[in-house]
């Protein structure tokens, strides 16, 4: 309170008062903005950062392996779990079930996000991993509609809800974990490994589905082969859980805990805080940033799910490609993106988050129609070229977003705010993308509806990127600076030390 009053007095004081009381006003300014000390700076352990990145990225790969399986088996799942009849109705039912899991993602974000800000990032990420593995493994055990009738789609929806609820705490926690571990100047590079895990999960899912389809054929997949990818997720989840449990808590969260330990009243209020109170406080105090986060994630998710989840169905259902050929083209595209994504993250550290994100958004805005016109040509070269055009735009978002989004919020509410904003947007726009595009094509008869939908999303993204602050190479809000070496810490202290006056 004294600091605020002193600051206000300094701002309102007339020039004569400043001249008469220079020492007083200088002391007030120094108290509000103390010089940076060496002990204020976090020097990261390279080995610990690499362990954290590997464990979190593997977990993220498993999450998207699970979601990728469902996307790539959408037609088969429609046959197995829904009554026979119109093929489009079965496909819509399958995608509707895909979208259902996204309806509970905001609830998962509201529960797991604030929990991660109270008890730590590591514990919550381990819990979400367990729930996702259980939900995915259980889907592989559900009997078909022909066997148990109504209970088959009911159980499918139930376990999709478990998956969606757990995923509500995954991305916000995973991106927060890496962002808080990484040094400020390399946050984009290390953050890009999270989305490398996303692509690896999709590639693993697409590769396994393609292999099984080639070996078993459509009849074998409809009979029992579709279960194998879901059952494989169980052991993968156990490996990811083991790696996550071996991690230490992030330096930024440990620093926050240490500071709270010295403020008994604040620590007590933190313990007594309820999840409902945490969520209300986030909406009340950070709503402008939440709106920005929702818009950024909406644009990012629509373009992401359009290419990585919906495109194989588009190629098989609209273009007449076999499911295997469509997946092979997508796998090749994703492998190219995996080779580029870390370089994009490194580029965002050097040029800034905004220029790289803007490049990706403008790419979708300007290239979506040309890309889909190429895809409609039907030849392997044309389809591959169209997919690659969209993929190169997407990789600008994939390689940057996991470092840009956590930096929007302060450390005290980062996990909770990001989980809520990300999952609200993913629920409204991301998971509904395959369903909305399929319905729009059915209503209009235009095969260019995916391109138009992506363009609208990209326009929102362009405006959002223009409104966000640049955060590259800067400390996370509410956290001390983080550097890679002691020499870098000494250099930072020296650069911010006041110049001597003679």
Coordinates of C-alpha atoms in Angstrom, one line a residue:
X1 CA 0.0 0.0 0.0
X2 CA 2.9 2.3 0.8
X3 CA 4.5 1.5 -2.5
X4 CA 1.3 2.3 -4.4
X5 CA 0.9 5.6 -2.6
X6 CA 4.5 6.5 -3.2
X7 CA 4.2 5.6 -6.8
X8 CA 1.0 7.7 -7.2
X9 CA 2.7 10.6 -5.4
X10 CA 5.7 10.4 -7.7
X11 CA 3.4 10.4 -10.8
X12 CA 1.4 13.4 -9.5
X13 CA 4.2 15.4 -8.1
X14 CA 5.0 18.7 -9.7
X15 CA 8.6 19.3 -11.1
X16 CA 9.4 21.6 -8.2
X17 CA 8.6 18.9 -5.7
X18 CA 10.7 16.4 -7.6
X19 CA 13.7 18.8 -7.5
X20 CA 13.3 19.4 -3.7
X21 CA 12.9 15.7 -2.8
X22 CA 14.9 13.8 -5.4
X23 CA 16.2 11.2 -2.8
X24 CA 12.7 10.5 -1.5
X25 CA 11.2 9.9 -5.0
X26 CA 14.3 7.9 -6.1
X27 CA 13.9 5.6 -3.1
X28 CA 10.2 5.1 -3.9
X29 CA 11.0 4.2 -7.5
X30 CA 13.8 1.7 -6.4
X31 CA 11.4 0.1 -3.9
X32 CA 8.8 -0.4 -6.6
X33 CA 11.4 -1.7 -9.1
X34 CA 14.3 -3.2 -7.2
X35 CA 17.4 -4.1 -9.2
X36 CA 17.7 -7.6 -10.4
X37 CA 19.9 -9.9 -8.2
X38 CA 21.7 -13.1 -9.2
X39 CA 19.5 -15.1 -6.7
X40 CA 16.4 -13.9 -8.5
X41 CA 17.4 -15.7 -11.7
X42 CA 16.7 -19.4 -12.4
X43 CA 19.6 -21.2 -14.1
X44 CA 18.1 -24.3 -15.8
X45 CA 19.6 -27.8 -15.8
X46 CA 19.9 -28.9 -19.4
X47 CA 19.5 -32.6 -18.4
X48 CA 16.4 -31.8 -16.3
X49 CA 14.9 -29.8 -19.1
X50 CA 15.4 -32.6 -21.6
X51 CA 13.9 -35.1 -19.2
X52 CA 10.8 -32.9 -18.7
X53 CA 10.4 -32.3 -22.4
X54 CA 10.7 -36.1 -23.2
X55 CA 8.2 -37.1 -20.5
X56 CA 5.6 -34.5 -21.3
X57 CA 5.9 -34.8 -25.1
X58 CA 5.5 -38.6 -24.8
X59 CA 2.4 -38.2 -22.8
X60 CA 1.1 -35.7 -25.3
X61 CA 1.9 -38.1 -28.1
X62 CA -0.2 -40.7 -26.3
X63 CA -3.1 -38.3 -25.9
X64 CA -3.2 -37.6 -29.6
X65 CA -2.5 -41.2 -30.5
X66 CA -5.8 -41.9 -28.8
X67 CA -7.7 -39.1 -30.5
X68 CA -6.1 -39.9 -33.9
X69 CA -7.2 -43.5 -33.7
X70 CA -10.8 -42.5 -33.4
X71 CA -10.5 -40.0 -36.3
X72 CA -8.9 -42.5 -38.6
X73 CA -11.3 -45.2 -37.7
X74 CA -14.4 -43.0 -38.0
X75 CA -16.0 -44.9 -40.8
X76 CA -15.3 -48.3 -39.2
X77 CA -16.6 -47.1 -35.8
X78 CA -19.7 -45.9 -37.5
X79 CA -20.3 -49.5 -38.9
X80 CA -19.5 -51.2 -35.5
X81 CA -21.4 -49.0 -33.0
X82 CA -24.3 -47.5 -34.9
X83 CA -27.3 -49.2 -36.7
X84 CA -26.8 -50.0 -40.3
X85 CA -28.4 -47.8 -42.9
X86 CA -27.3 -44.6 -44.6
X87 CA -23.5 -44.4 -44.7
X88 CA -23.5 -40.6 -44.2
X89 CA -25.7 -40.9 -41.1
X90 CA -23.3 -43.5 -39.7
X91 CA -20.4 -41.2 -40.4
X92 CA -22.2 -38.2 -38.8
X93 CA -23.0 -40.3 -35.7
X94 CA -19.4 -41.3 -35.4
X95 CA -18.2 -37.7 -35.7
X96 CA -20.9 -36.6 -33.3
X97 CA -19.4 -39.1 -30.8
X98 CA -16.0 -37.7 -31.5
X99 CA -17.3 -34.2 -30.7
X100 CA -19.1 -35.4 -27.5
X101 CA -15.7 -35.8 -25.8
X102 CA -15.0 -32.2 -26.4
X103 CA -18.1 -31.1 -24.6
X104 CA -16.6 -32.1 -21.3
X105 CA -13.1 -30.8 -22.0
X106 CA -13.9 -27.4 -20.5
X107 CA -15.1 -29.1 -17.3
X108 CA -11.9 -31.1 -17.2
X109 CA -10.0 -27.8 -17.7
X110 CA -11.9 -26.1 -14.9
X111 CA -11.2 -29.0 -12.5
X112 CA -7.6 -30.0 -13.4
X113 CA -6.3 -26.5 -14.3
X114 CA -6.9 -24.8 -11.0
X115 CA -5.8 -28.0 -9.3
X116 CA -2.5 -27.8 -11.1
X117 CA -2.0 -24.2 -9.9
X118 CA -2.7 -25.4 -6.3
X119 CA -1.0 -28.8 -5.9
X120 CA 1.5 -28.7 -8.7
X121 CA 1.8 -29.5 -12.4
X122 CA 3.4 -32.9 -12.1
X123 CA 0.6 -34.6 -10.0
X124 CA -2.2 -33.4 -12.3
X125 CA -0.4 -34.5 -15.5
X126 CA 0.1 -38.0 -14.0
X127 CA -3.7 -38.2 -13.2
X128 CA -4.7 -37.1 -16.7
X129 CA -2.4 -39.7 -18.2
X130 CA -4.1 -42.5 -16.1
X131 CA -7.6 -41.4 -17.1
X132 CA -6.8 -41.2 -20.8
X133 CA -5.2 -44.6 -20.8
X134 CA -8.2 -46.2 -19.0
X135 CA -10.7 -44.5 -21.3
X136 CA -8.9 -45.5 -24.5
X137 CA -8.2 -49.1 -23.4
X138 CA -11.9 -49.6 -22.4
X139 CA -13.2 -48.5 -25.8
X140 CA -11.2 -51.5 -27.3
X141 CA -13.2 -53.9 -25.1
X142 CA -16.8 -52.7 -25.9
X143 CA -18.9 -55.2 -27.8
X144 CA -20.5 -54.1 -31.1
X145 CA -24.0 -52.8 -31.7
X146 CA -24.9 -56.2 -33.3
X147 CA -24.0 -57.9 -30.0
X148 CA -25.4 -55.6 -27.2
X149 CA -27.5 -53.1 -29.2
X150 CA -28.1 -49.7 -27.5
X151 CA -25.4 -50.3 -24.9
X152 CA -22.6 -50.3 -27.4
X153 CA -23.0 -46.6 -28.4
X154 CA -23.8 -45.7 -24.8
X155 CA -20.6 -47.2 -23.5
X156 CA -18.6 -45.6 -26.4
X157 CA -19.9 -42.2 -25.5
X158 CA -19.2 -42.8 -21.8
X159 CA -15.6 -43.7 -22.3
X160 CA -15.2 -40.8 -24.8
X161 CA -16.4 -38.6 -22.0
X162 CA -13.7 -40.0 -19.8
X163 CA -11.1 -39.3 -22.5
X164 CA -12.4 -35.7 -23.0
X165 CA -12.5 -34.9 -19.3
X166 CA -8.9 -36.1 -18.8
X167 CA -7.7 -34.2 -21.9
X168 CA -9.1 -31.0 -20.4
X169 CA -6.1 -31.0 -18.1
X170 CA -3.5 -32.2 -20.5
X171 CA -2.5 -29.5 -23.0
X172 CA -2.6 -26.6 -20.5
X173 CA -0.5 -28.6 -18.0
X174 CA 1.9 -30.0 -20.6
X175 CA 2.6 -26.6 -22.3
X176 CA 2.9 -24.9 -18.9
X177 CA 5.3 -27.6 -17.7
X178 CA 7.7 -27.2 -20.6
X179 CA 7.4 -23.4 -20.7
X180 CA 8.3 -23.1 -17.0
X181 CA 11.2 -25.5 -17.3
X182 CA 12.7 -24.0 -20.5
X183 CA 15.2 -21.0 -20.5
X184 CA 13.5 -17.8 -21.7
X185 CA 15.6 -17.6 -24.9
X186 CA 14.8 -21.2 -26.0
X187 CA 11.2 -21.5 -24.9
X188 CA 10.0 -21.8 -28.5
X189 CA 12.4 -24.5 -29.4
X190 CA 11.7 -26.7 -26.3
X191 CA 7.9 -25.9 -26.6
X192 CA 7.9 -27.2 -30.2
X193 CA 8.7 -30.7 -28.9
X194 CA 5.2 -30.8 -27.4
X195 CA 3.6 -30.5 -30.8
X196 CA 6.2 -32.9 -32.2
X197 CA 4.6 -35.3 -29.8
X198 CA 1.2 -34.4 -31.2
X199 CA 2.4 -35.2 -34.7
X200 CA 4.1 -38.4 -33.5
X201 CA 0.9 -39.5 -31.9
X202 CA -1.1 -38.8 -35.1
X203 CA 1.6 -40.6 -37.2
X204 CA 1.6 -43.6 -34.9
X205 CA -2.2 -43.8 -35.0
X206 CA -2.4 -43.4 -38.8
X207 CA 0.5 -45.8 -39.4
X208 CA -1.0 -48.5 -37.2
X209 CA -4.5 -48.1 -38.7
X210 CA -3.0 -48.2 -42.2
X211 CA -1.0 -51.3 -41.4
X212 CA -3.9 -53.2 -39.9
X213 CA -6.2 -52.2 -42.8
X214 CA -3.7 -53.4 -45.3
X215 CA -3.2 -56.7 -43.4
X216 CA -6.8 -57.4 -42.4
X217 CA -8.9 -55.7 -45.1
X218 CA -12.2 -53.8 -44.3
X219 CA -14.0 -56.9 -43.1
X220 CA -11.2 -57.8 -40.7
X221 CA -11.1 -54.3 -39.4
X222 CA -14.9 -54.2 -38.9
X223 CA -14.8 -57.6 -37.2
X224 CA -12.0 -57.2 -34.6
X225 CA -9.0 -55.3 -36.1
X226 CA -10.3 -51.9 -35.0
X227 CA -9.8 -52.9 -31.4
X228 CA -6.1 -53.4 -31.6
X229 CA -5.1 -49.6 -31.7
X230 CA -7.2 -48.9 -28.7
X231 CA -5.8 -51.8 -26.7
X232 CA -2.2 -50.7 -27.5
X233 CA -2.8 -47.4 -25.8
X234 CA -2.9 -49.1 -22.4
X235 CA 0.8 -50.1 -22.2
X236 CA 1.8 -46.8 -23.8
X237 CA 0.0 -44.9 -21.1
X238 CA 1.8 -46.9 -18.4
X239 CA 5.2 -45.9 -19.9
X240 CA 4.2 -42.3 -20.1
X241 CA 2.9 -42.4 -16.5
X242 CA 6.2 -43.8 -15.3
X243 CA 8.2 -41.1 -17.0
X244 CA 6.0 -38.3 -15.6
X245 CA 6.1 -39.6 -12.0
X246 CA 10.0 -39.4 -12.2
X247 CA 10.0 -35.7 -12.9
X248 CA 10.5 -32.9 -10.5
X249 CA 8.1 -30.0 -10.2
X250 CA 8.8 -27.0 -12.4
X251 CA 11.2 -24.3 -11.1
X252 CA 8.6 -21.6 -11.5
X253 CA 6.1 -23.5 -9.4
X254 CA 8.7 -24.3 -6.7
X255 CA 9.6 -20.7 -6.5
X256 CA 5.9 -19.8 -6.1
X257 CA 5.6 -22.3 -3.3
X258 CA 8.6 -21.0 -1.6
X259 CA 7.3 -17.4 -1.7
X260 CA 3.9 -18.5 -0.4
X261 CA 5.6 -20.3 2.5
X262 CA 6.9 -16.9 3.7
X263 CA 3.4 -15.4 3.6
X264 CA 1.3 -17.4 6.0
X265 CA -2.0 -15.7 5.4
X266 CA -1.7 -16.1 1.6
X267 CA -0.7 -19.7 2.0
X268 CA -3.7 -20.3 4.2
X269 CA -6.0 -18.7 1.7
X270 CA -4.5 -20.8 -1.1
X271 CA -5.2 -24.0 0.8
X272 CA -8.7 -22.9 1.6
X273 CA -9.5 -21.8 -2.0
X274 CA -12.0 -24.0 -3.8
X275 CA -12.0 -24.9 -7.4
X276 CA -15.1 -22.8 -7.9
X277 CA -13.4 -19.8 -6.4
X278 CA -10.3 -20.3 -8.5
X279 CA -12.4 -20.4 -11.7
X280 CA -14.4 -17.4 -10.8
X281 CA -11.2 -15.4 -10.0
X282 CA -9.8 -16.4 -13.4
X283 CA -12.9 -15.2 -15.3
X284 CA -13.1 -12.0 -13.2
X285 CA -9.5 -11.0 -13.4
X286 CA -8.2 -12.4 -16.6
X287 CA -11.2 -12.4 -19.0
X288 CA -9.6 -10.2 -21.7
X289 CA -6.6 -12.6 -22.0
X290 CA -9.0 -15.5 -21.9
X291 CA -10.9 -14.1 -24.9
X292 CA -7.7 -13.7 -26.8
X293 CA -6.7 -17.3 -25.9
X294 CA -10.0 -18.7 -27.1
X295 CA -9.7 -16.8 -30.4
X296 CA -6.1 -18.0 -31.0
X297 CA -6.9 -21.6 -30.0
X298 CA -10.1 -21.6 -32.1
X299 CA -8.2 -20.6 -35.3
X300 CA -5.4 -23.0 -34.5
X301 CA -7.7 -26.0 -33.7
X302 CA -10.0 -25.6 -36.6
X303 CA -7.1 -25.7 -39.1
X304 CA -5.4 -28.4 -37.1
X305 CA -8.3 -30.8 -36.9
X306 CA -9.4 -30.0 -40.5
X307 CA -6.0 -31.3 -41.8
X308 CA -4.9 -33.9 -39.3
X309 CA -8.3 -35.4 -38.3
X310 CA -10.8 -34.8 -41.1
X311 CA -8.7 -34.9 -44.2
X312 CA -8.4 -38.8 -44.4
X313 CA -12.2 -39.0 -44.3
X314 CA -12.5 -36.3 -46.9
X315 CA -10.1 -38.2 -49.2
X316 CA -12.0 -41.5 -48.8
X317 CA -15.6 -40.2 -48.5
X318 CA -15.5 -37.4 -51.1
X319 CA -12.6 -38.1 -53.4
X320 CA -13.0 -41.9 -53.6
X321 CA -9.5 -42.7 -52.3
X322 CA -9.1 -45.9 -50.4
X323 CA -8.7 -45.3 -46.6
X324 CA -5.1 -46.7 -46.8
X325 CA -4.0 -44.4 -49.6
X326 CA -5.5 -41.3 -47.9
X327 CA -3.7 -42.1 -44.6
X328 CA -0.4 -42.7 -46.4
X329 CA -0.6 -39.3 -48.0
X330 CA -1.4 -37.7 -44.6
X331 CA 1.4 -39.7 -42.9
X332 CA 3.9 -38.4 -45.5
X333 CA 2.7 -34.8 -44.9
X334 CA 3.0 -35.2 -41.1
X335 CA 6.5 -36.6 -41.4
X336 CA 7.6 -33.5 -43.3
X337 CA 6.1 -31.4 -40.6
X338 CA 7.9 -33.3 -37.9
X339 CA 11.2 -32.6 -39.7
X340 CA 10.4 -28.9 -39.7
X341 CA 8.7 -28.2 -36.4
X342 CA 11.7 -27.8 -34.1
X343 CA 13.3 -25.4 -36.6
X344 CA 10.1 -23.4 -36.6
X345 CA 10.2 -23.3 -32.8
X346 CA 13.8 -22.1 -33.0
X347 CA 12.8 -19.5 -35.5
X348 CA 10.1 -18.1 -33.2
X349 CA 12.8 -17.7 -30.5
X350 CA 14.9 -15.6 -33.0
X351 CA 12.2 -13.6 -34.8
X352 CA 9.4 -13.6 -32.2
X353 CA 6.1 -15.5 -31.8
X354 CA 4.0 -13.0 -33.7
X355 CA 5.7 -13.0 -37.1
X356 CA 5.7 -16.9 -37.2
X357 CA 2.1 -17.2 -36.1
X358 CA 1.0 -14.5 -38.5
X359 CA 2.7 -16.4 -41.3
X360 CA 0.7 -19.5 -40.5
X361 CA -2.6 -17.7 -40.2
X362 CA -2.1 -15.8 -43.5
X363 CA -1.1 -19.1 -45.1
X364 CA -4.5 -20.6 -44.3
X365 CA -6.3 -17.5 -45.3
X366 CA -4.7 -17.2 -48.7
X367 CA -3.9 -20.8 -49.6
X368 CA -6.9 -22.9 -48.4
X369 CA -8.9 -22.6 -51.6
X370 CA -5.9 -23.2 -53.9
X371 CA -4.9 -26.2 -51.8
X372 CA -8.4 -27.8 -51.9
X373 CA -8.6 -27.2 -55.7
X374 CA -5.4 -29.1 -56.0
X375 CA -6.8 -31.9 -53.8
X376 CA -9.9 -32.1 -56.0
X377 CA -7.7 -32.8 -59.0
X378 CA -7.4 -36.3 -57.6
X379 CA -3.9 -37.2 -58.8
X380 CA -1.3 -38.2 -56.2
X381 CA 1.0 -35.3 -57.0
X382 CA -1.9 -32.7 -56.8
X383 CA -3.3 -34.1 -53.6
X384 CA 0.2 -34.3 -52.0
X385 CA 0.9 -30.7 -53.1
X386 CA -2.4 -29.4 -51.7
X387 CA -1.8 -31.2 -48.4
X388 CA 1.7 -29.9 -48.2
X389 CA 0.5 -26.3 -48.7
X390 CA -1.8 -26.6 -45.8
X391 CA 0.8 -28.5 -43.7
X392 CA 3.4 -25.8 -44.1
X393 CA 0.9 -23.2 -42.9
X394 CA 0.0 -25.5 -39.9
X395 CA 3.6 -26.1 -38.8
X396 CA 4.0 -22.3 -38.2
X397 CA 1.2 -22.6 -35.7
X398 CA 2.3 -26.0 -34.3
X399 CA 5.9 -24.9 -33.7
X400 CA 5.0 -21.7 -31.9
X401 CA 1.7 -22.0 -30.1
X402 CA 2.9 -24.2 -27.2
X403 CA 5.3 -21.4 -26.2
X404 CA 3.0 -18.5 -27.0
X405 CA -0.1 -19.6 -25.1
X406 CA 1.5 -20.2 -21.6
X407 CA 3.1 -16.8 -21.7
X408 CA -0.3 -15.1 -21.9
X409 CA -1.0 -15.7 -18.2
X410 CA 0.9 -15.2 -14.9
X411 CA 2.4 -18.1 -13.0
X412 CA -0.2 -18.1 -10.2
X413 CA -3.0 -18.9 -12.6
X414 CA -1.2 -20.1 -15.7
X415 CA -2.3 -23.8 -15.7
X416 CA -5.9 -23.0 -14.8
X417 CA -6.4 -20.1 -17.1
X418 CA -4.7 -21.8 -20.1
X419 CA -6.7 -25.0 -19.5
X420 CA -10.0 -23.2 -19.3
X421 CA -9.3 -20.9 -22.4
X422 CA -7.8 -23.7 -24.5
X423 CA -10.6 -26.2 -23.7
X424 CA -13.5 -23.8 -24.1
X425 CA -12.2 -23.1 -27.6
X426 CA -11.3 -26.7 -28.4
X427 CA -14.9 -27.7 -27.3
X428 CA -16.6 -25.0 -29.4
X429 CA -14.4 -25.1 -32.5
X430 CA -11.8 -27.9 -32.5
X431 CA -13.7 -31.2 -31.8
X432 CA -16.7 -30.1 -33.8
X433 CA -14.7 -29.4 -37.0
X434 CA -15.1 -32.8 -38.7
X435 CA -18.9 -32.8 -37.8
X436 CA -19.4 -29.2 -39.0
X437 CA -17.5 -29.7 -42.2
X438 CA -19.3 -33.0 -43.0
X439 CA -22.7 -31.3 -42.3
X440 CA -21.8 -28.2 -44.4
X441 CA -20.8 -30.4 -47.4
X442 CA -24.0 -32.4 -47.0
X443 CA -26.1 -29.2 -47.0
X444 CA -24.3 -27.3 -49.7
X445 CA -22.9 -30.0 -51.9
X446 CA -19.7 -28.0 -52.2
X447 CA -16.4 -29.8 -51.7
X448 CA -14.7 -26.5 -50.9
X449 CA -16.5 -26.0 -47.6
X450 CA -13.4 -27.2 -45.6
X451 CA -11.4 -24.4 -47.3
X452 CA -14.0 -21.7 -46.6
X453 CA -14.3 -22.8 -42.9
X454 CA -10.5 -22.7 -42.5
X455 CA -10.4 -19.2 -44.1
X456 CA -12.9 -17.9 -41.6
X457 CA -10.9 -19.4 -38.7
X458 CA -7.7 -17.9 -40.1
X459 CA -9.2 -14.5 -40.4
X460 CA -10.0 -14.6 -36.7
X461 CA -6.5 -15.8 -36.0
X462 CA -4.9 -12.9 -38.0
X463 CA -6.8 -10.4 -35.8
X464 CA -5.9 -12.3 -32.6
X465 CA -2.2 -12.4 -33.4
X466 CA -2.2 -8.7 -34.2
X467 CA -3.7 -8.0 -30.7
X468 CA -1.3 -10.2 -28.7
X469 CA 1.9 -9.0 -27.1
X470 CA 5.3 -10.3 -28.1
X471 CA 6.7 -12.7 -25.4
X472 CA 9.7 -14.3 -27.1
X473 CA 13.0 -14.1 -25.1
X474 CA 11.2 -12.6 -22.1
X475 CA 10.5 -14.0 -18.6
X476 CA 7.1 -15.5 -18.0
X477 CA 4.8 -13.2 -16.2
X478 CA 5.0 -13.8 -12.5
X479 CA 8.2 -15.8 -12.7
X480 CA 11.9 -14.8 -12.4
X481 CA 14.1 -14.8 -15.5
X482 CA 15.2 -18.2 -16.6
X483 CA 18.6 -18.7 -18.3
X484 CA 20.7 -21.7 -19.5
X485 CA 24.1 -20.9 -17.9
X486 CA 25.5 -19.1 -14.9
X487 CA 27.4 -16.8 -17.3
X488 CA 24.2 -15.8 -18.9
X489 CA 22.7 -15.0 -15.5
X490 CA 25.7 -12.8 -14.7
X491 CA 25.4 -11.1 -18.0
X492 CA 21.7 -10.4 -17.4
X493 CA 22.3 -8.9 -13.9
X494 CA 25.1 -6.7 -15.3
X495 CA 22.9 -5.5 -18.1
X496 CA 20.1 -4.4 -15.7
X497 CA 22.4 -2.8 -13.1
X498 CA 22.0 1.0 -12.8
X499 CA 24.9 2.9 -14.3
X500 CA 27.1 4.7 -11.7
X501 CA 26.7 8.4 -11.4
X502 CA 29.8 10.6 -11.0

